[in-house]
Amino acid sequence: MPRTISLQLRLQLWLGVFLTVLIGAFGYATYRLEAASFYHQTDHLLDSRVALVASDFRDSEHSLLAVRDADGGGTAPADGHPGPSPAPSFLPPLPGTVPGAVAAPPPDRPPVLLSPETLKLFSDDTRDRFAVWDAVWDANGTLLAASPGELPPGGVPDPVFPFPATARDTEFRHLTRGDWRIAFRFTETGDCVLVAHNIRSDLSRLAREALCIGAAAIAAVLLGLGGIAMIVRPALRPLHAISATARRIAAGDLSARIPETRTPRELAVLSADLNRTFASLDAAFARQRQFTSDAAHELRTPIAVILSETQLALRREHTPEEYRETLRTCEETAQDMRNLTESLLQLARVDVRAGGQAGHAPLDLLDLARKAAETLRPLAEAKGTELELPDTPCPFRGDRSQLLRLLLNLAGNAIEYAPPGSRVRILLLRTPSAITLAVADNGPGIAPADLPHIFDRFYRASRSRTRDSGHSGIGLALCKAIAEAHGGTLSASPTPGGGATFTAAFPLS
Amino acid sequence: MRLLIVEDDTRLLRTLNRALKEEGYAVDCAEDGEEGLRKATELDYDLILLDIMLPKRDGLSLLAELRKTKKTPVIFLTARDTADDRVKGLDQGGDDYIVKPFDLAELFARVRALIRRSRNEPSPNIVLGDVTIDTLSKTVIVGGQPVILTAREYSILEYLAIHHKRIVTRSELYEHLFDDYEDTLSNLLDVHVYNIRKKLKTPLITTRRGYGYTIDR
């Protein structure tokens, strides 16, 4: 079995892959949910702050207009707050060049007045506390106000970009730049209010959480793999039992069977099937062994005769008549052995073919009966036995030579055993369900003690009488094997009024 | 020596009958178990060759029945060759077990050995003074000179030698040395004994009028 992976390993691999993907997806989803929840909360906070700054800014602009109307000049922020300053130098060029934007800031734009609450937001302590940075630009990109102190490293990008400065939709927008989470909004007047929140610590917290989730996932996968191994191994144990049994069978121990207890149902069915197969294999081998040993046994006696005869003849000088006697005995014995081996060969062939219907052809049993009668006629005439034949054709499907052998053996036996002057009948009967072939004689019949054994291989009724007439004790066994090879049965029964009837019945399916 | 062969294969029976007769034994035959049991019970055979698979009564049951009355040595002669069969045959009271097909020489040797054993004669040679009887080659040596005896003469001498120091009756001799088919003329024994005496040139065999013969040495 080159390049195959064991079922156990394969199952473990696939279950492992499945488990890994599942736990990975779960961990990733957990992480994403965590991150999403964090951004949602942060954005919500930033949004409210943007809204606060924006509304304050708007109010301040209104009041500024009012102040300018009254003073004709700008005022400093109320509590000494630095107030708006030019855009910090780290900022990229403000989007004055954005197409469609107003080209230049109004040169006389007055400083923005922020309410103390808003200014407090811009103050250090709140900014530190929330790690936020606020800034306001006008529609032209001029920085109107910004939190003091250190600005986000890496810079707060131009919030207007990639949005057109003309946006006045008051929608909250969010984006992340480096460590900063930014929320911004364009007011109706085109000003942009931006709040940035440094999320470095949050990001590292998220990263830590991701690590934790990852570690947990890996632990779960490893645990799962162990669990899979623990489940798969015992689940496959019956398979090991099956293969172990098959190996024992292959090694020649035909009595080996798969244990069927404590086996899952699917495998129990398989085991039962295999055990049945093993059993029939065992039986077939046992039959074969029995047959071989029977055959050897049957050959021992004639061999003993030939050996003894020849050794006796060779021991010392004998008369020509004695040598002739020896040769005659040897010849007769050898003829017997030939008959025996012929019968054995035929039986072996029928046994081999018993499995299939190969060699079966349409034929007429009447034809075969006539042929058999023709062959047996001299024997029947010699014994003065009357041989009766049927006269209606009986079409059938089977092996011609085997069926002829069946008829010859049955009718030949009947003629041989029946006393001279008896009657032997061959009968053919066709019904819708079966074809019956019978050979009936009115001879002495079969002794009840012999009846159960007459189809056994090498069984001879009244052995001493039959052995010399060349019977191998295998003829009826051969007939039975032929009948069975044609899906039929062979049975013996007394003929009403005396004698024996052999009946071969072939059901028509 | 008179043997009984119980064997259902007539050809083998015929062959063994011929072979053992040529060896100088008197041989009776039986073709089935019942006939065999009847004959074995009627006579004191020196040995029985017994097949196991027999019609009417198998060899094992024949022997079991025979052992109730007789101790006749029995060799099983059978085609059954498994250890089980051998054990069963020997346990049943068989004295030896020969599997078919066998060599005639071996069969003869086993027959001789068993007859010897049954007589408590460990050696194949019987020495009676200057007369030595070699039961193996069936020859007799008197004073260093071989003496030619016929098979019948030899077997009479051998039987008397085996049973020396006791009177062997004429009927016993007939029973053990002549089989069913032989014409047992009343003076046949006397003629044989006369010839033996003449050939041996020593008065080994004494006649006890009205009883039989004996070898006193």
mmCIF file of C-alpha atoms in Angstrom, chain B residues 34-105:
data_model
loop_
_atom_site.group_PDB
_atom_site.id
_atom_site.type_symbol
_atom_site.label_atom_id
_atom_site.label_comp_id
_atom_site.label_asym_id
_atom_site.label_seq_id
_atom_site.Cartn_x
_atom_site.Cartn_y
_atom_site.Cartn_z
ATOM 1 C CA GLU B 34 -19.838 -60.063 11.597
ATOM 2 C CA GLU B 35 -18.137 -62.910 9.742
ATOM 3 C CA GLY B 36 -14.797 -61.791 11.128
ATOM 4 C CA LEU B 37 -16.079 -61.733 14.700
ATOM 5 C CA ARG B 38 -17.648 -65.172 14.305
ATOM 6 C CA LYS B 39 -14.443 -66.721 12.983
ATOM 7 C CA ALA B 40 -12.235 -64.940 15.498
ATOM 8 C CA THR B 41 -14.399 -66.188 18.355
ATOM 9 C CA GLU B 42 -14.574 -69.753 17.095
ATOM 10 C CA LEU B 43 -10.825 -70.341 16.729
ATOM 11 C CA ASP B 44 -7.679 -69.363 18.551
ATOM 12 C CA TYR B 45 -5.910 -67.561 15.751
ATOM 13 C CA ASP B 46 -2.276 -66.714 16.169
ATOM 14 C CA LEU B 47 -2.937 -63.263 14.748
ATOM 15 C CA ILE B 48 -5.714 -61.234 13.161
ATOM 16 C CA LEU B 49 -5.239 -58.589 10.467
ATOM 17 C CA LEU B 50 -8.189 -56.270 10.894
ATOM 18 C CA ASP B 51 -9.503 -53.477 8.697
ATOM 19 C CA ILE B 52 -11.393 -50.710 10.510
ATOM 20 C CA MET B 53 -13.989 -49.603 7.980
ATOM 21 C CA LEU B 54 -15.987 -52.769 7.429
ATOM 22 C CA PRO B 55 -19.553 -53.460 6.453
ATOM 23 C CA LYS B 56 -21.992 -54.712 9.086
ATOM 24 C CA ARG B 57 -19.598 -54.189 12.016
ATOM 25 C CA ASP B 58 -16.540 -51.980 12.036
ATOM 26 C CA GLY B 59 -13.145 -53.222 13.123
ATOM 27 C CA LEU B 60 -13.083 -51.286 16.391
ATOM 28 C CA SER B 61 -16.350 -52.744 17.591
ATOM 29 C CA LEU B 62 -15.307 -56.183 16.397
ATOM 30 C CA LEU B 63 -12.179 -55.972 18.517
ATOM 31 C CA ALA B 64 -14.057 -54.601 21.524
ATOM 32 C CA GLU B 65 -16.381 -57.584 21.315
ATOM 33 C CA LEU B 66 -13.530 -60.058 20.735
ATOM 34 C CA ARG B 67 -11.505 -58.764 23.676
ATOM 35 C CA LYS B 68 -14.269 -59.908 26.048
ATOM 36 C CA THR B 69 -13.258 -63.519 25.413
ATOM 37 C CA LYS B 70 -9.912 -63.666 23.591
ATOM 38 C CA LYS B 71 -6.439 -62.205 23.716
ATOM 39 C CA THR B 72 -5.633 -62.919 20.070
ATOM 40 C CA PRO B 73 -2.966 -60.487 18.791
ATOM 41 C CA VAL B 74 -4.514 -57.981 16.398
ATOM 42 C CA ILE B 75 -2.901 -55.751 13.801
ATOM 43 C CA PHE B 76 -5.083 -53.020 12.424
ATOM 44 C CA LEU B 77 -4.704 -52.697 8.695
ATOM 45 C CA THR B 78 -6.418 -49.513 7.627
ATOM 46 C CA ALA B 79 -6.413 -46.485 5.384
ATOM 47 C CA ARG B 80 -7.107 -44.228 8.345
ATOM 48 C CA ASP B 81 -3.816 -42.602 9.131
ATOM 49 C CA THR B 82 -4.430 -39.800 11.610
ATOM 50 C CA ALA B 83 -2.817 -39.968 15.030
ATOM 51 C CA ASP B 84 -6.315 -39.995 16.522
ATOM 52 C CA ASP B 85 -7.217 -43.114 14.584
ATOM 53 C CA ARG B 86 -4.022 -44.868 15.610
ATOM 54 C CA VAL B 87 -4.497 -43.974 19.252
ATOM 55 C CA LYS B 88 -8.092 -45.124 19.159
ATOM 56 C CA GLY B 89 -7.142 -48.379 17.463
ATOM 57 C CA LEU B 90 -4.356 -49.176 19.914
ATOM 58 C CA ASP B 91 -6.396 -48.139 22.945
ATOM 59 C CA GLN B 92 -9.222 -50.323 21.811
ATOM 60 C CA GLY B 93 -6.960 -53.334 22.251
ATOM 61 C CA GLY B 94 -5.113 -53.453 18.970
ATOM 62 C CA ASP B 95 -1.500 -54.612 19.247
ATOM 63 C CA ASP B 96 -0.149 -52.907 16.149
ATOM 64 C CA TYR B 97 -1.317 -50.516 13.496
ATOM 65 C CA ILE B 98 -0.369 -50.592 9.811
ATOM 66 C CA VAL B 99 -1.517 -47.874 7.438
ATOM 67 C CA LYS B 100 -2.412 -48.705 3.844
ATOM 68 C CA PRO B 101 -0.651 -48.702 1.498
ATOM 69 C CA PHE B 102 2.042 -50.780 3.196
ATOM 70 C CA ASP B 103 5.089 -52.730 2.098
ATOM 71 C CA LEU B 104 4.603 -56.447 2.139
ATOM 72 C CA ALA B 105 8.003 -56.976 3.768
#
